[in-house]
């Protein structure tokens, strides 16, 4: 089985070999870009990511067999250019009341309102995170990168990644706090005891 490093190495002699990397990761990069910058920018970010990666394939660190951190690093840099779009999308989500299109069921309406409120709170909290904290939590949650992968993608020490993820999780947990359903925990005796 050929590793990502092997694909990149062989693309030096046979540029067509690089398409294997595209086939393997293009959908992943597209989904991540779509979540970060919207569907309209995702196709451009994905295409540009692989164009930049192809042009810079000589700079790939072959100590890594997995190319995802390298590719997501390139995508993250490109997404920074789309930051204004991202901020606009999150702002719209934060303001969305989600009241349109509800069915007539009272229970369903209540569930949809709760979900809209939770989404709005989380989007607002996500928008307020620092750019570095937001990149780390989104690379972790949406790109499913490891701590080491995030460190490689963002070119920061792994300790910084841990700090950023911890801070982002705390802020998002606080934002979601009012919307968390503690029923399951209460059923397992983990809710705080009442006096």
One Martini backbone bead per residue (centre of mass of N, CA, C, O) as a GRO file, in nm:
protein
  195
    1UNK     BB    1   0.096   0.037   0.023
    2UNK     BB    2   0.057   0.368  -0.039
    3UNK     BB    3   0.163   0.650   0.073
    4UNK     BB    4   0.148   0.981   0.078
    5UNK     BB    5   0.448   1.017   0.053
    6UNK     BB    6   0.476   0.831  -0.196
    7UNK     BB    7   0.298   0.995  -0.384
    8UNK     BB    8   0.460   1.257  -0.374
    9UNK     BB    9   0.726   1.137  -0.465
   10UNK     BB   10   0.619   1.019  -0.743
   11UNK     BB   11   0.524   1.306  -0.858
   12UNK     BB   12   0.806   1.398  -0.950
   13UNK     BB   13   0.804   1.195  -1.203
   14UNK     BB   14   0.469   1.163  -1.185
   15UNK     BB   15   0.223   1.389  -1.175
   16UNK     BB   16  -0.029   1.197  -1.191
   17UNK     BB   17  -0.001   1.071  -0.901
   18UNK     BB   18  -0.143   1.309  -0.742
   19UNK     BB   19  -0.444   1.216  -0.784
   20UNK     BB   20  -0.454   1.023  -0.541
   21UNK     BB   21  -0.470   1.250  -0.331
   22UNK     BB   22  -0.726   1.375  -0.432
   23UNK     BB   23  -0.909   1.124  -0.411
   24UNK     BB   24  -0.865   1.093  -0.096
   25UNK     BB   25  -0.915   1.431   0.006
   26UNK     BB   26  -1.122   1.621  -0.133
   27UNK     BB   27  -1.383   1.577   0.032
   28UNK     BB   28  -1.266   1.660   0.303
   29UNK     BB   29  -1.188   1.947   0.225
   30UNK     BB   30  -1.464   2.036   0.131
   31UNK     BB   31  -1.621   1.997   0.395
   32UNK     BB   32  -1.452   2.186   0.562
   33UNK     BB   33  -1.487   2.441   0.386
   34UNK     BB   34  -1.797   2.446   0.400
   35UNK     BB   35  -1.813   2.488   0.707
   36UNK     BB   36  -1.628   2.750   0.714
   37UNK     BB   37  -1.735   2.908   0.413
   38UNK     BB   38  -1.912   2.752   0.242
   39UNK     BB   39  -2.017   2.631  -0.057
   40UNK     BB   40  -1.911   2.862  -0.245
   41UNK     BB   41  -1.597   2.825  -0.138
   42UNK     BB   42  -1.515   2.521  -0.135
   43UNK     BB   43  -1.428   2.463  -0.424
   44UNK     BB   44  -1.197   2.670  -0.431
   45UNK     BB   45  -1.037   2.570  -0.187
   46UNK     BB   46  -0.989   2.286  -0.285
   47UNK     BB   47  -0.849   2.350  -0.551
   48UNK     BB   48  -0.626   2.533  -0.429
   49UNK     BB   49  -0.501   2.329  -0.240
   50UNK     BB   50  -0.400   2.135  -0.470
   51UNK     BB   51  -0.238   2.339  -0.623
   52UNK     BB   52  -0.045   2.418  -0.399
   53UNK     BB   53   0.050   2.132  -0.332
   54UNK     BB   54   0.170   2.071  -0.607
   55UNK     BB   55   0.369   2.315  -0.619
   56UNK     BB   56   0.478   2.221  -0.302
   57UNK     BB   57   0.575   1.912  -0.290
   58UNK     BB   58   0.882   1.959  -0.213
   59UNK     BB   59   0.795   2.059   0.096
   60UNK     BB   60   0.733   1.794   0.197
   61UNK     BB   61   0.730   1.603   0.490
   62UNK     BB   62   0.842   1.266   0.495
   63UNK     BB   63   0.788   1.204   0.801
   64UNK     BB   64   0.507   1.205   0.683
   65UNK     BB   65   0.251   0.991   0.576
   66UNK     BB   66   0.036   1.200   0.636
   67UNK     BB   67  -0.127   1.468   0.448
   68UNK     BB   68  -0.348   1.619   0.609
   69UNK     BB   69  -0.199   1.844   0.767
   70UNK     BB   70  -0.092   1.981   0.513
   71UNK     BB   71  -0.361   2.031   0.368
   72UNK     BB   72  -0.503   2.180   0.607
   73UNK     BB   73  -0.299   2.406   0.618
   74UNK     BB   74  -0.361   2.520   0.343
   75UNK     BB   75  -0.665   2.555   0.383
   76UNK     BB   76  -0.644   2.745   0.625
   77UNK     BB   77  -0.500   2.972   0.477
   78UNK     BB   78  -0.729   3.013   0.271
   79UNK     BB   79  -0.958   3.067   0.482
   80UNK     BB   80  -0.850   3.335   0.587
   81UNK     BB   81  -0.948   3.483   0.330
   82UNK     BB   82  -1.258   3.392   0.423
   83UNK     BB   83  -1.330   3.524   0.700
   84UNK     BB   84  -1.558   3.714   0.635
   85UNK     BB   85  -1.756   3.498   0.552
   86UNK     BB   86  -1.755   3.340   0.813
   87UNK     BB   87  -1.851   3.569   0.996
   88UNK     BB   88  -2.119   3.609   0.847
   89UNK     BB   89  -2.240   3.328   0.889
   90UNK     BB   90  -2.226   3.326   1.202
   91UNK     BB   91  -2.397   3.579   1.240
   92UNK     BB   92  -2.650   3.467   1.109
   93UNK     BB   93  -2.682   3.222   1.295
   94UNK     BB   94  -2.701   3.388   1.560
   95UNK     BB   95  -2.968   3.547   1.453
   96UNK     BB   96  -3.128   3.310   1.415
   97UNK     BB   97  -3.452   3.193   1.493
   98UNK     BB   98  -3.596   2.947   1.342
   99UNK     BB   99  -3.925   3.000   1.266
  100UNK     BB  100  -3.927   2.869   1.003
  101UNK     BB  101  -4.092   2.574   0.905
  102UNK     BB  102  -4.290   2.470   1.109
  103UNK     BB  103  -4.466   2.254   1.244
  104UNK     BB  104  -4.769   2.168   1.421
  105UNK     BB  105  -4.613   2.044   1.638
  106UNK     BB  106  -4.539   2.123   1.954
  107UNK     BB  107  -4.292   1.945   2.007
  108UNK     BB  108  -4.139   2.013   1.748
  109UNK     BB  109  -4.123   2.312   1.795
  110UNK     BB  110  -3.964   2.298   2.057
  111UNK     BB  111  -3.720   2.147   1.940
  112UNK     BB  112  -3.649   2.358   1.723
  113UNK     BB  113  -3.606   2.593   1.916
  114UNK     BB  114  -3.383   2.463   2.081
  115UNK     BB  115  -3.190   2.414   1.842
  116UNK     BB  116  -3.174   2.709   1.751
  117UNK     BB  117  -3.065   2.821   2.016
  118UNK     BB  118  -2.812   2.645   2.030
  119UNK     BB  119  -2.693   2.726   1.759
  120UNK     BB  120  -2.680   3.025   1.817
  121UNK     BB  121  -2.495   3.009   2.064
  122UNK     BB  122  -2.260   2.855   1.927
  123UNK     BB  123  -2.210   3.049   1.695
  124UNK     BB  124  -2.148   3.292   1.872
  125UNK     BB  125  -1.910   3.161   2.023
  126UNK     BB  126  -1.744   3.088   1.773
  127UNK     BB  127  -1.715   3.382   1.670
  128UNK     BB  128  -1.564   3.484   1.946
  129UNK     BB  129  -1.334   3.342   1.890
  130UNK     BB  130  -1.040   3.308   1.821
  131UNK     BB  131  -0.885   3.220   1.542
  132UNK     BB  132  -0.708   2.996   1.670
  133UNK     BB  133  -0.929   2.850   1.830
  134UNK     BB  134  -1.119   2.796   1.592
  135UNK     BB  135  -0.927   2.629   1.419
  136UNK     BB  136  -0.878   2.402   1.620
  137UNK     BB  137  -1.175   2.305   1.667
  138UNK     BB  138  -1.236   2.254   1.361
  139UNK     BB  139  -1.005   2.053   1.306
  140UNK     BB  140  -1.110   1.853   1.516
  141UNK     BB  141  -1.422   1.827   1.442
  142UNK     BB  142  -1.421   1.837   1.112
  143UNK     BB  143  -1.125   1.707   1.032
  144UNK     BB  144  -1.013   1.498   1.245
  145UNK     BB  145  -0.765   1.591   1.391
  146UNK     BB  146  -0.501   1.573   1.561
  147UNK     BB  147  -0.295   1.736   1.757
  148UNK     BB  148  -0.055   1.698   1.564
  149UNK     BB  149  -0.205   1.786   1.307
  150UNK     BB  150  -0.272   2.073   1.403
  151UNK     BB  151   0.016   2.163   1.450
  152UNK     BB  152   0.099   2.124   1.152
  153UNK     BB  153  -0.124   2.300   1.016
  154UNK     BB  154  -0.059   2.572   1.213
  155UNK     BB  155   0.232   2.600   1.327
  156UNK     BB  156   0.214   2.490   1.631
  157UNK     BB  157   0.245   2.393   1.926
  158UNK     BB  158   0.095   2.143   2.106
  159UNK     BB  159   0.041   2.315   2.360
  160UNK     BB  160  -0.128   2.525   2.210
  161UNK     BB  161  -0.345   2.337   2.117
  162UNK     BB  162  -0.442   2.250   2.395
  163UNK     BB  163  -0.518   2.532   2.494
  164UNK     BB  164  -0.719   2.602   2.269
  165UNK     BB  165  -0.911   2.364   2.309
  166UNK     BB  166  -0.980   2.413   2.603
  167UNK     BB  167  -1.095   2.697   2.567
  168UNK     BB  168  -1.308   2.634   2.352
  169UNK     BB  169  -1.466   2.421   2.509
  170UNK     BB  170  -1.547   2.599   2.747
  171UNK     BB  171  -1.703   2.813   2.584
  172UNK     BB  172  -1.901   2.615   2.444
  173UNK     BB  173  -2.015   2.490   2.700
  174UNK     BB  174  -2.128   2.749   2.818
  175UNK     BB  175  -2.315   2.812   2.573
  176UNK     BB  176  -2.468   2.521   2.603
  177UNK     BB  177  -2.570   2.492   2.897
  178UNK     BB  178  -2.881   2.579   2.865
  179UNK     BB  179  -2.921   2.323   2.639
  180UNK     BB  180  -2.866   2.098   2.814
  181UNK     BB  181  -2.939   1.755   2.866
  182UNK     BB  182  -2.954   1.596   3.195
  183UNK     BB  183  -3.117   1.331   3.198
  184UNK     BB  184  -2.904   1.110   3.162
  185UNK     BB  185  -2.738   1.183   3.411
  186UNK     BB  186  -2.969   1.155   3.614
  187UNK     BB  187  -3.015   0.846   3.553
  188UNK     BB  188  -2.694   0.798   3.658
  189UNK     BB  189  -2.632   0.990   3.912
  190UNK     BB  190  -2.467   1.274   3.800
  191UNK     BB  191  -2.624   1.472   3.927
  192UNK     BB  192  -2.664   1.697   4.138
  193UNK     BB  193  -2.725   1.710   4.452
  194UNK     BB  194  -2.978   1.763   4.661
  195UNK     BB  195  -3.059   1.907   4.977
   0.00000   0.00000   0.00000
